[in-house]
Coordinates of C-alpha atoms in Angstrom, one line a residue:
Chain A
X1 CA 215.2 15.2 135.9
X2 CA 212.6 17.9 134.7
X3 CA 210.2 17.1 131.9
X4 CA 211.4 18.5 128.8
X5 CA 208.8 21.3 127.2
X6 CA 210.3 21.1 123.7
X7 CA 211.3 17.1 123.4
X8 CA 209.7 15.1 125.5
X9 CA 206.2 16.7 124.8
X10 CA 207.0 16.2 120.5
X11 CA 207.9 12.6 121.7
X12 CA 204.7 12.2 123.8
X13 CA 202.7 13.8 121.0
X14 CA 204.3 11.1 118.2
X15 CA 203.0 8.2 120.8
X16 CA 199.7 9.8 121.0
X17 CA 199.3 10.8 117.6
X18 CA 200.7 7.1 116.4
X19 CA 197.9 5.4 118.7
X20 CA 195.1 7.8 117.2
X21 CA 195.9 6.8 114.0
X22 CA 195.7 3.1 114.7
X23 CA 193.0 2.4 117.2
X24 CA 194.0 -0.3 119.9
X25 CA 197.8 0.2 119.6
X26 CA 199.3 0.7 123.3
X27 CA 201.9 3.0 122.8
X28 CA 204.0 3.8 126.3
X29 CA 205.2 6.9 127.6
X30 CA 207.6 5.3 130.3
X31 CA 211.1 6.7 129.3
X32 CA 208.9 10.6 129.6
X33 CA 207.1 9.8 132.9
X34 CA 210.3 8.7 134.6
X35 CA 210.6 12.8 134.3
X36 CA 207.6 13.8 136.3
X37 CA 209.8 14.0 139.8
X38 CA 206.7 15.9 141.5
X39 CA 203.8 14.2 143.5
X40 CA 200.6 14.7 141.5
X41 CA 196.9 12.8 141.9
X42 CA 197.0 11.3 138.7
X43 CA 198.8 9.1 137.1
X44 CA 201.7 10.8 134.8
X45 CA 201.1 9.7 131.8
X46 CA 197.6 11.6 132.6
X47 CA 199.5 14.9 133.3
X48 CA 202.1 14.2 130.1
X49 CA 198.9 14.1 127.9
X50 CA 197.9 17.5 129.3
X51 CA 201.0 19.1 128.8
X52 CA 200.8 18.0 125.5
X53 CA 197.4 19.1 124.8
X54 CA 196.7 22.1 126.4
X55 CA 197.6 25.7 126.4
X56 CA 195.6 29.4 127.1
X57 CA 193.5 29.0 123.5
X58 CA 191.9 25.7 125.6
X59 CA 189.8 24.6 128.4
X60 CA 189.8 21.5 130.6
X61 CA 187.6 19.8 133.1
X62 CA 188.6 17.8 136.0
X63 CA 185.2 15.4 136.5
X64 CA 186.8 14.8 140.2
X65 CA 185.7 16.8 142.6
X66 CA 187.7 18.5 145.3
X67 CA 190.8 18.1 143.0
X68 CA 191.8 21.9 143.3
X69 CA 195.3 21.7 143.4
X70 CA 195.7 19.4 140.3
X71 CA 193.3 22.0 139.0
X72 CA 195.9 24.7 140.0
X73 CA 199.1 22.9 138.9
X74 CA 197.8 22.1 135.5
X75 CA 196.8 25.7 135.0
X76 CA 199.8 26.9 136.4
X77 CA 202.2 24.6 133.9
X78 CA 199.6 24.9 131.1
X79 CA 198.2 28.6 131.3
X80 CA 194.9 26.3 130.4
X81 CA 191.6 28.0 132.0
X82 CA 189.1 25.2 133.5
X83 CA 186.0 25.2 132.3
X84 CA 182.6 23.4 133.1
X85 CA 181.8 19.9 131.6
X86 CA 179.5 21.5 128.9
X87 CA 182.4 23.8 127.7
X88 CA 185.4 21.9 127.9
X89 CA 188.0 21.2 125.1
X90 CA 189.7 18.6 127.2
X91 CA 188.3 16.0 129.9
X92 CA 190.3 14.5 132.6
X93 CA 188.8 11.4 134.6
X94 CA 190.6 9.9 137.0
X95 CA 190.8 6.6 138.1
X96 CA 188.7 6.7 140.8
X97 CA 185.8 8.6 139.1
X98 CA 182.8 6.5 139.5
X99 CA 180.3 4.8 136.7
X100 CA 177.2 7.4 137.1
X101 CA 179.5 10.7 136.9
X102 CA 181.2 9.5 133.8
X103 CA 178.0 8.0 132.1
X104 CA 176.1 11.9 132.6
X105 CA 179.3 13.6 131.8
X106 CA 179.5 11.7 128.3
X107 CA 175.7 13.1 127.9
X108 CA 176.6 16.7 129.0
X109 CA 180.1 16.7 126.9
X110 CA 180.4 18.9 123.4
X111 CA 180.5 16.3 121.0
X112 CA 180.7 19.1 117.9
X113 CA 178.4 20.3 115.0
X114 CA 177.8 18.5 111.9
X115 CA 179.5 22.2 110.9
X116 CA 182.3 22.0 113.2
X117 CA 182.1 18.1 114.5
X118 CA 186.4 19.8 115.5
X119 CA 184.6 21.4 117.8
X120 CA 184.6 18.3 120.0
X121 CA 186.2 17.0 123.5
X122 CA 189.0 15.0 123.8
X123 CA 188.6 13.0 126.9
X124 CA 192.0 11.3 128.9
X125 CA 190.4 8.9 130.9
X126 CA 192.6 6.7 133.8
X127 CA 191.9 2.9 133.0
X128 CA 193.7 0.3 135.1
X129 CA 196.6 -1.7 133.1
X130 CA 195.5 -1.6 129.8
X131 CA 196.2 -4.4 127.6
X132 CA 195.2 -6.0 123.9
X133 CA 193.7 -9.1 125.8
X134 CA 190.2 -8.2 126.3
X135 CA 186.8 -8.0 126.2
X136 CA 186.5 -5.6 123.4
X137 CA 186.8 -5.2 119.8
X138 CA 187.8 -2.6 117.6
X139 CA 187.0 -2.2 114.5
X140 CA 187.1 1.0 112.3
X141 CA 189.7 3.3 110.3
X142 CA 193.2 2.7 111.3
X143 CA 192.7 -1.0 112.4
X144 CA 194.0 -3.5 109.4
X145 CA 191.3 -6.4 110.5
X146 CA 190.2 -6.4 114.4
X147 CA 192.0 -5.3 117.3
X148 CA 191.5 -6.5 120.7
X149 CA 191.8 -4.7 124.2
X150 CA 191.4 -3.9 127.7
X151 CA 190.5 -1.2 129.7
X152 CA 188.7 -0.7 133.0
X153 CA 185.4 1.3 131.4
X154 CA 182.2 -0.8 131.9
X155 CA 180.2 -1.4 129.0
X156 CA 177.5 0.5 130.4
X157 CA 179.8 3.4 129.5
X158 CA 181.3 1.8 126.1
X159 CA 177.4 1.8 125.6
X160 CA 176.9 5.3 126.8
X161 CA 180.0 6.4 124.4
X162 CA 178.6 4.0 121.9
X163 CA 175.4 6.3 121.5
X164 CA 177.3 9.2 121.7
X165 CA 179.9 8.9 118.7
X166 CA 176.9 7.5 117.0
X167 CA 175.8 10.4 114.6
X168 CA 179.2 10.3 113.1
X169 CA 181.1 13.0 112.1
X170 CA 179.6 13.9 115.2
X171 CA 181.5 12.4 118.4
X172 CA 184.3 12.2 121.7
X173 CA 187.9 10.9 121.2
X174 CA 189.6 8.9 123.9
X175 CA 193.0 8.8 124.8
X176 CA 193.3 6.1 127.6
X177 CA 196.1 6.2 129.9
X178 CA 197.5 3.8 132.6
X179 CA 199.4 3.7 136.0
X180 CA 202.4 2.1 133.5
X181 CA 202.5 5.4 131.2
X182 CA 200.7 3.7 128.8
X183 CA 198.1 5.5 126.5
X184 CA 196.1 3.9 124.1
X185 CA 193.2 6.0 121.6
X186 CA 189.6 5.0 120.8
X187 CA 188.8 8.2 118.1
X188 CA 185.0 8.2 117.3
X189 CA 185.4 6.3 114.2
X190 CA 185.9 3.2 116.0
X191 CA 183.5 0.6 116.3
X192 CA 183.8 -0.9 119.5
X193 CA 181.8 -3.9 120.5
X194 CA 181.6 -5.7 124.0
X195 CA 182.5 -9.3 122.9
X196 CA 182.2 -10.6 126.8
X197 CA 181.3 -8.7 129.8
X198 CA 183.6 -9.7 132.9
Chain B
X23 CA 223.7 38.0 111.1
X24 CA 222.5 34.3 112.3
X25 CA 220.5 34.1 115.5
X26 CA 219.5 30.4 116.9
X27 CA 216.1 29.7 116.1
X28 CA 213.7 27.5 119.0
X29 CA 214.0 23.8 117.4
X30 CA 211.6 23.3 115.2
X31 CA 211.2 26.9 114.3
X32 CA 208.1 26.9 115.3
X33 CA 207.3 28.4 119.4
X34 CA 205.9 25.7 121.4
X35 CA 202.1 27.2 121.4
X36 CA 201.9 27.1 117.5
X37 CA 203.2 23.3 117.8
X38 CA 200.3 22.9 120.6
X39 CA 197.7 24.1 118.3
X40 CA 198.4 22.2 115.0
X41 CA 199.2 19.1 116.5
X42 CA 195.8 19.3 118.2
X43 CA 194.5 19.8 115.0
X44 CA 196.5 17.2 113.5
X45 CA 194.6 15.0 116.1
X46 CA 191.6 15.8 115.3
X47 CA 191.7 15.8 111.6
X48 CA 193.2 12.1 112.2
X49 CA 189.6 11.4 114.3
X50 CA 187.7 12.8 111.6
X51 CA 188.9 11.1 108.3
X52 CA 188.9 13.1 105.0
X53 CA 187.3 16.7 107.1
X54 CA 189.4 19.7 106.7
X55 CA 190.2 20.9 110.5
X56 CA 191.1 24.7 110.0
X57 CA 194.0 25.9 111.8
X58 CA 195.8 29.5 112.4
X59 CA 198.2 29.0 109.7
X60 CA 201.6 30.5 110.6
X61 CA 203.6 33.1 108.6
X62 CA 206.5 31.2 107.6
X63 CA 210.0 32.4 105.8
X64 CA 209.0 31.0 102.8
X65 CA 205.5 31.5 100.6
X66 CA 202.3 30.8 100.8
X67 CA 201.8 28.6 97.7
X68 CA 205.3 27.2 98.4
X69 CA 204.3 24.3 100.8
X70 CA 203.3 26.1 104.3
X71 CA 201.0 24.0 105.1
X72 CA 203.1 21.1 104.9
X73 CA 206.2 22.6 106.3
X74 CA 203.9 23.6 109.1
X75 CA 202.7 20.1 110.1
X76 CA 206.3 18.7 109.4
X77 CA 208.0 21.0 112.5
X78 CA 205.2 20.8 114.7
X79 CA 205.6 16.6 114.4
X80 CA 209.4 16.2 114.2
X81 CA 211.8 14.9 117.2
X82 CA 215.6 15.0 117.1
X83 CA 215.1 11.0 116.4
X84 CA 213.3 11.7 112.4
X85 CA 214.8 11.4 109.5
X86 CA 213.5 13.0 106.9
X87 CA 213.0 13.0 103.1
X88 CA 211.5 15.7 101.5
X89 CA 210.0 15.3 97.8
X90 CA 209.0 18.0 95.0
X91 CA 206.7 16.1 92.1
X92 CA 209.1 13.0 92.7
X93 CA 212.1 14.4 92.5
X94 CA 214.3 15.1 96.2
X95 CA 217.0 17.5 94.6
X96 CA 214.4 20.5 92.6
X97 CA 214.6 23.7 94.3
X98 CA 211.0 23.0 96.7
X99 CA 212.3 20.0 98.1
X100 CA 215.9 21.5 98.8
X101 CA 214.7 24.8 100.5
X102 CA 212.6 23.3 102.8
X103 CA 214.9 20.4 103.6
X104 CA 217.2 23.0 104.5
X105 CA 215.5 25.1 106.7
X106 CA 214.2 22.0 108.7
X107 CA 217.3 20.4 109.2
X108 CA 218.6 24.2 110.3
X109 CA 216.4 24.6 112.9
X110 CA 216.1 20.9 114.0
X111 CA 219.3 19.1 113.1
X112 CA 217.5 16.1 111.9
X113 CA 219.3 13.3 109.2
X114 CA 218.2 13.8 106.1
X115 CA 217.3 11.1 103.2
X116 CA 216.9 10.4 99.1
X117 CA 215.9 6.6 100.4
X118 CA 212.2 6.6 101.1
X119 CA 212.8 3.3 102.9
X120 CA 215.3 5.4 105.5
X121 CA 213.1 8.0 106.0
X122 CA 210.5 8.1 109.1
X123 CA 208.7 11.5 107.9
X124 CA 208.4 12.1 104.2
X125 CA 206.7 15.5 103.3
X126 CA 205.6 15.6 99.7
X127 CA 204.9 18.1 96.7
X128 CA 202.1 16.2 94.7
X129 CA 203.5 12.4 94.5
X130 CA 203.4 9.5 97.1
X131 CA 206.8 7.6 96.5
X132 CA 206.6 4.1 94.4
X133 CA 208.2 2.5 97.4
X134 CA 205.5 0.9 99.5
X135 CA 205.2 3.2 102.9
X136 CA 205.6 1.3 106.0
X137 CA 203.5 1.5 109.6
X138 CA 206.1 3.7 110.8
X139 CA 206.3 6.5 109.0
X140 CA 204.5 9.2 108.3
X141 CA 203.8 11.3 105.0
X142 CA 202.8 14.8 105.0
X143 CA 201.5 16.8 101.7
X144 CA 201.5 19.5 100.3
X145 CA 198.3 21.1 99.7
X146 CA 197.1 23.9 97.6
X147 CA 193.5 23.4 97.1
X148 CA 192.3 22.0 99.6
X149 CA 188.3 22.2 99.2
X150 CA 187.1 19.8 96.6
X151 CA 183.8 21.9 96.1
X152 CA 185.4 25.0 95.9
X153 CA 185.1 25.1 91.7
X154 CA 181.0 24.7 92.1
X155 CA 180.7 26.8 95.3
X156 CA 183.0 30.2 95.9
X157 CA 181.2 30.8 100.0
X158 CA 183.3 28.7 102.7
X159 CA 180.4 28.9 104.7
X160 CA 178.0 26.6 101.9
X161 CA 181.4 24.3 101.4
X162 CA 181.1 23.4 104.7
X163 CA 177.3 22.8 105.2
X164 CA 177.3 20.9 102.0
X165 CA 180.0 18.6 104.0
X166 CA 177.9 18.6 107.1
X167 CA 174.9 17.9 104.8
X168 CA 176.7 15.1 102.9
X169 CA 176.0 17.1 100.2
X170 CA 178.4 16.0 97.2
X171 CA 176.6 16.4 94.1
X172 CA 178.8 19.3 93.1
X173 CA 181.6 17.0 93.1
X174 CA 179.8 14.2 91.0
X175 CA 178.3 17.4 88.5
X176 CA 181.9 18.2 87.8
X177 CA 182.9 14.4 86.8
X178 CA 179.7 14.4 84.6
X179 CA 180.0 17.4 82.9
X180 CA 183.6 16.2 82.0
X181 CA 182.5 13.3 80.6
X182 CA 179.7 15.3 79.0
X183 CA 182.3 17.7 77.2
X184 CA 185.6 15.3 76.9
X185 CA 184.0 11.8 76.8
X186 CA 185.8 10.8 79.8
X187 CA 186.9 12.0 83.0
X188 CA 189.3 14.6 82.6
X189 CA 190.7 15.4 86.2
X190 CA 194.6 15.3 85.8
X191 CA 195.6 15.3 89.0
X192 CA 194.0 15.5 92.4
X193 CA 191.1 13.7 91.5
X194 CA 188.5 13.6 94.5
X195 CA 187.8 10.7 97.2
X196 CA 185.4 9.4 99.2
X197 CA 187.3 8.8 102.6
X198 CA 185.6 6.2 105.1
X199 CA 182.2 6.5 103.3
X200 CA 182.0 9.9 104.7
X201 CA 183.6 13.4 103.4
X202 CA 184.7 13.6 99.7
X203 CA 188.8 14.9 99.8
X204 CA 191.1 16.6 97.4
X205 CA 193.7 14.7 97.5
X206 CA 196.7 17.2 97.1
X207 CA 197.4 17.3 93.3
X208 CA 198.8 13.9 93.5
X209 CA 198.6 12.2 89.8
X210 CA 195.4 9.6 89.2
X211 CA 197.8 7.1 89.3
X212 CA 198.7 7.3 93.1
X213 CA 195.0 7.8 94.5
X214 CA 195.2 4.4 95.0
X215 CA 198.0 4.4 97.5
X216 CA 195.9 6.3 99.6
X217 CA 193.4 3.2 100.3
X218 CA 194.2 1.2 103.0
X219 CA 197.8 2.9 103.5
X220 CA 200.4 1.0 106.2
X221 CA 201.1 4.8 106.6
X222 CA 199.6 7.5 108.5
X223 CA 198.9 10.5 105.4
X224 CA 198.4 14.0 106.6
X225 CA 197.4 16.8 104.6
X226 CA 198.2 20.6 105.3
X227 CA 197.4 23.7 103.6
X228 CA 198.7 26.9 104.4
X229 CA 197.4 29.2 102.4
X230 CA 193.7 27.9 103.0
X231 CA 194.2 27.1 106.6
X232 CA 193.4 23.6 106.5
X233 CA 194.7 20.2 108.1
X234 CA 193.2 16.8 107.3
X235 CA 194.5 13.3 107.0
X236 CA 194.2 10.0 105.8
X237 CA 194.5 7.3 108.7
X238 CA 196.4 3.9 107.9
X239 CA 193.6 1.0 106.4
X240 CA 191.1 3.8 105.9
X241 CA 188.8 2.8 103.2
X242 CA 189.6 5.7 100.2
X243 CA 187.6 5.4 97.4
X244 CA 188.0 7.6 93.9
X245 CA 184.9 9.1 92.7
X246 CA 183.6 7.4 89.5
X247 CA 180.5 6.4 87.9
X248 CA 179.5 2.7 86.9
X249 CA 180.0 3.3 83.5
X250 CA 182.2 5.3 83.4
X251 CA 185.1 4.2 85.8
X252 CA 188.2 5.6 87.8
X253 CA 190.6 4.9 85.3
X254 CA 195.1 6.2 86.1
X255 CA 197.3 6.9 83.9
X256 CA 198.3 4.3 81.5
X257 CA 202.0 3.5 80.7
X258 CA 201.1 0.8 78.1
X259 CA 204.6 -0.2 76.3
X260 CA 206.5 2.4 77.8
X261 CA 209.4 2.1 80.1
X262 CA 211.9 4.1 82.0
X263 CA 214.8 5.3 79.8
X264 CA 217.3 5.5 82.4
X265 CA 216.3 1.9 84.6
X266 CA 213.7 0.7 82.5
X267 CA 211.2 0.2 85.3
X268 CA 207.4 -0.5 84.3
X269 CA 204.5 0.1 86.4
X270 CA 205.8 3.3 88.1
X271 CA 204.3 6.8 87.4
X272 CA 206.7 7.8 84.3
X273 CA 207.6 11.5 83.2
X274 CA 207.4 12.2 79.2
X275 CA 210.0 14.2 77.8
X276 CA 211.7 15.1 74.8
X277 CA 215.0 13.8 73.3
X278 CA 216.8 17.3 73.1
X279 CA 219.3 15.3 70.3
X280 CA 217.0 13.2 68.4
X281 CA 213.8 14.7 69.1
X282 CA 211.9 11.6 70.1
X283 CA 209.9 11.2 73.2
X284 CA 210.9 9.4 75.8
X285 CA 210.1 8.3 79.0
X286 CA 211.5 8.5 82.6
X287 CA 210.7 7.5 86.5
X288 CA 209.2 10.1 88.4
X289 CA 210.4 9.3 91.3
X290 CA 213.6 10.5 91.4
X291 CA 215.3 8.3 94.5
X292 CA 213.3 4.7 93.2
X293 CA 214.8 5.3 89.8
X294 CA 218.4 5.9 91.3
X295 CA 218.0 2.6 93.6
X296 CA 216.6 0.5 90.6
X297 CA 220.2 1.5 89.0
X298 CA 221.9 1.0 91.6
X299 CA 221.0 -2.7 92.1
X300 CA 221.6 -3.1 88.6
X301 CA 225.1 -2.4 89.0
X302 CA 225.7 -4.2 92.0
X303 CA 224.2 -7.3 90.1
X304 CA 226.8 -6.9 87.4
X305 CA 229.4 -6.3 89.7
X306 CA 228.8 -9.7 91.8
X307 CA 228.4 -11.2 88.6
X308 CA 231.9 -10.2 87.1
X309 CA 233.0 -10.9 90.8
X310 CA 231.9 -14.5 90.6

C-alpha cells in the first residue's frame, strides 16, 4: 500500500506535533510506516518525518556521506533542494553517523537569531530503540514533573547540544526516530541532564 | 455550482508550511513565528488565522467544537464549523469533553481541557507591544532584546490614570520566563487556564501573519506589579440565571421584562450540561 500524501502525513504530523509539545512522550508511527513498501537507507519513520516536513520553500542535509540516492529520492518525493550543513532547514542523521561528524555538525548548524531564533534547524536523528527507561532527564515546558528516556546519543553530544540550545531563544529541535517507527522530540527548551552514563 | 474542494481546503504545501511553523512556535514558547497567511473564503478579522491552523492539523479521526465568545451556535462559530466539516467531513461537537480540537473566539471553555486535545485561538492582535511601538522591525528586537518595559509602562500608566489595571481582556503574559504574549482577547478571568495547561494552546493570526503557542505545563505568568496585583473578574454574589453555576465567567444582561440585570454562563455548552444533569437528577429522583 502507498503512503498516503494527504492522511497519513496529517496523522504523522499530529504524532510529531503531540511529542513536541510534551518532551519525552514516544509517540509511534507504525500503522504509517507499514506503508513505505520501497527499500530506502533509513529507517521509515526517518523518511515519514521528511515527507512531513519538507517541501521546495526548504532545504535538507544528509550528514552521511555517499548517500546520493536517498538524496535523490527525498528530492524527487519532496521537490526539497539539499543544502550544506551551514544552510539547512532540516538535518537527517542516520544511524550509522559517527560521534565526531555529529558533534561538528551541531557546531556548524543554524541555530537562529535572537531576531529570528525560527530561523533554526530541525534535526531527525536515527537513535536505536528509544525508550522512557534511561539515562536521561527531561525537564522543561511540556513535561508535568520529569520525564525519563533513552536514546543512543552519547552525552558527549547531549553535551555538545547542551551548549548549543544554551542562549535560549536561540537553539536546534530534535525529533528522534527509531527502527520501530517511533519518534520522540527534545525542542530546545528542554533541560536535559545525563543522570548516568552507560 | 459545487466543485469538491482537496480535504482540508487547504493544498498540501500550505499545510507543510504552517504546520512547520506550528512546530516551531511550539519550540519557542510565547514567540510569534510569522507565516504566509493564506487568503481564505471568509475575512481577515473573522478568525483566519485560527481557521488556518485548524485545517492544516485536522485528520478524518477529530472532532471538533468550534466556540465564538463562549457561545457554539453565534454566526462565527457556525460559519467556520461549516466550512470545516465541508471540506473535511469531521464530527462535530457543543461537548467540550467530546471534542479533540476546539478552535476558539476569545474564551477557553470552563471545562478542564485534557492531554489530548488541542485548542486553537483566535487572534487579532497578536503583538503585545504594538500600542507603544507602531515598526515590526523594533517589536521584534525589543523581543530579541527582552526588552518589555513597554508592556509594564502600559500597566503603570493604567494604574496611574484608573487606579488599577484596566486591561479588559487579553491581558499580557510572561510565557516560560521568556517572551511577554497577548493572549487572544480572552477575558482576565481565563489567563489562568493558560498556566500549566493539560492541553496543547496554539495561537494564529491571520491578518498579522502570526503563529505561536502555549505548550502543556508551561509556566504562564500575567504581568502585574507587587502592589498592585493580577486581579480577574469578580462574580461576588452573582450566579447564573439559567443553571445557577458560580465560579464560571458570567455574561451581564438586562431583563428585557423587568429591567433588572442579570447574570448568565458564558459558556454556552457548560451552561446547557449543568441543566442537563439537573434534570436527570430530578428525573432519577421521581424514578426512585
Amino acid at each position: 500500500m502507498a503512503i498516503d500524501q494527504v492522511h497519513d502525513l496529517q496523522q504523522v504530523y499530529r504524532k510529531i506535533l503531540h511529542s513536541m509539545s510534551r518532551p519525552g512522550t514516544i509517540s509511534s508511527l507504525a500503522d504509517n510506516a507499514k506503508k513505505v513498501d520501497f527499500d530506502l537507507s533509513c529507517f521509515h519513520a526517518t523518511f515519514l518525518s521528511a515527507l512531513t516536513f519538507l517541501d521546495a520553500e526548504v532545504t535538507f542535509h544528509i550528514l552521511s556521506s555517499g548517500k546520493q540516492s536517498l538524496i535523490d529520492k527525498i528530492s524527487a518525493y519532496t521537490s526539497s533542494k539539499y543544502a550544506p550543513i551551514n544552510e539547512a532547514d532540516f538535518i537527517i542523521v542516520l544511524q550509522e553517523d559517527t560521534e565526531e561528524s555529529i558533534q561538528h555538525a551541531f557546531l556548524e548548524c543554524k541555530n537562529g537569531t535572537l531576531i529570528d531564533p525560527q530561523h533554526s534547524s530541525i534535526w531527525i536523528m536515527e537513535s536505536s530503540t528509544l525508550s522512557n527507561s534511561g539515562e536521561l532527564t527531561l525537564t522543561g515546558p511540556g513535561i508535568q514533573h520529569a520525564a525519563r528516556l533513552h536514546t543512543s546519543l552519547s552525552p558527549l553530544l547531549w553535551q555538545a547540544r547542551n551548549e548549543r540550545t544554551r542562549e535560549y531563544p536561540l537553539g536546534i529541535d530534535l525529533i528522534f526516530t527509531d527502527e520501530n517507527a517511533q519518534v520522540v522530540c527534545i525542542p530546545r527548551t528542554t533541560t536535559v541532564e545525563i543522570t548516568e552514563v552507560s | 455550482m459545487k466543485t469538491d474542494t482537496h480535504f482540508a481546503f487547504f493544498d498540501e504545501g500550505s499545510k507543510k508550511e504552517i504546520r512547520r511553523a506550528i512546530i516551531k512556535a511550539v519550540a519557542i514558547p510565547g514567540y510569534q513565528v510569522p507565516f504566509a497567511s493564506r487568503e481564505m473564503p471568509i475575512a481577515r478579522g473573522w478568525g483566519t488565522g485560527g481557521l488556518q491552523i485548524t485545517l492544516s492539523i485536522i485528520g478524518k479521526s477529530d472532532v471538533l467544537k468550534v466556540i465564538d465568545q463562549g457561545a457554539d451556535e453565534s454566526v462565527n462559530a457556525v460559519s467556520i464549523k461549516k466550512l470545516v466539516h465541508d471540506t473535511t467531513g469531521v464530527e462535530l461537537t457543543e461537548q467540550t469533553e467530546e471534542a479533540s480540537l476546539i478552535q476558539s473566539r476569545h474564551r477557553i471553555p470552563e471545562v478542564a481541557l485534557t492531554k489530548d486535545q488541542i485548542i486553537v485561538l483566535q487572534v487579532p492582535m497578536p503583538e503585545p507591544l504594538r500600542p507603544v511601538e507602531a515598526s515590526e522591525l523594533k517589536t521584534k528586537t525589543m523581543h530579541a532584546e527582552n526588552d518589555y518595559s513597554g508592556a509594564w509602562l502600559m500597566l503603570f500608566e493604567q494604574i496611574m490614570k484608573y487606579g488599577k489595571t484596566a486591561t479588559a481582556a487579553d491581558h499580557p503574559v510572561y510565557v516560560n520566563d521568556r517572551y511577554v504574549m497577548a493572549p487572544s482577547p480572552i477575558p482576565r478571568f481565563d489567563n489562568s487556564k493558560l498556566h500549566e495547561s493539560e492541553a496543547l494552546i496554539l495561537l494564529g493570526a491571520g491578518r498579522e501573519k502570526k503563529i505561536y503557542a502555549v505548550p502543556p505545563y508551561t509556566n504562564v505568568e500575567s504581568l502585574a506589579f507587587d502592589d498592585y496585583p493580577f486581579t480577574v473578574e469578580a462574580f461576588e454574589d452573582k450566579h447564573c440565571h439559567i443553571c445557577n453555576s458560580t465560579d464560571v465567567f458570567l455574561d451581564e444582561l438586562i431583563d428585557p421584562q423587568t429591567g433588572e440585570t442579570i447574570h448568565q454562563c458564558n459558556d454556552t455548552s457548560f451552561c446547557m450540561d449543568q441543566l442537563n444533569k439537573k434534570v436527570e437528577e430530578e428525573a432519577q429522583k421521581s424514578y426512585v
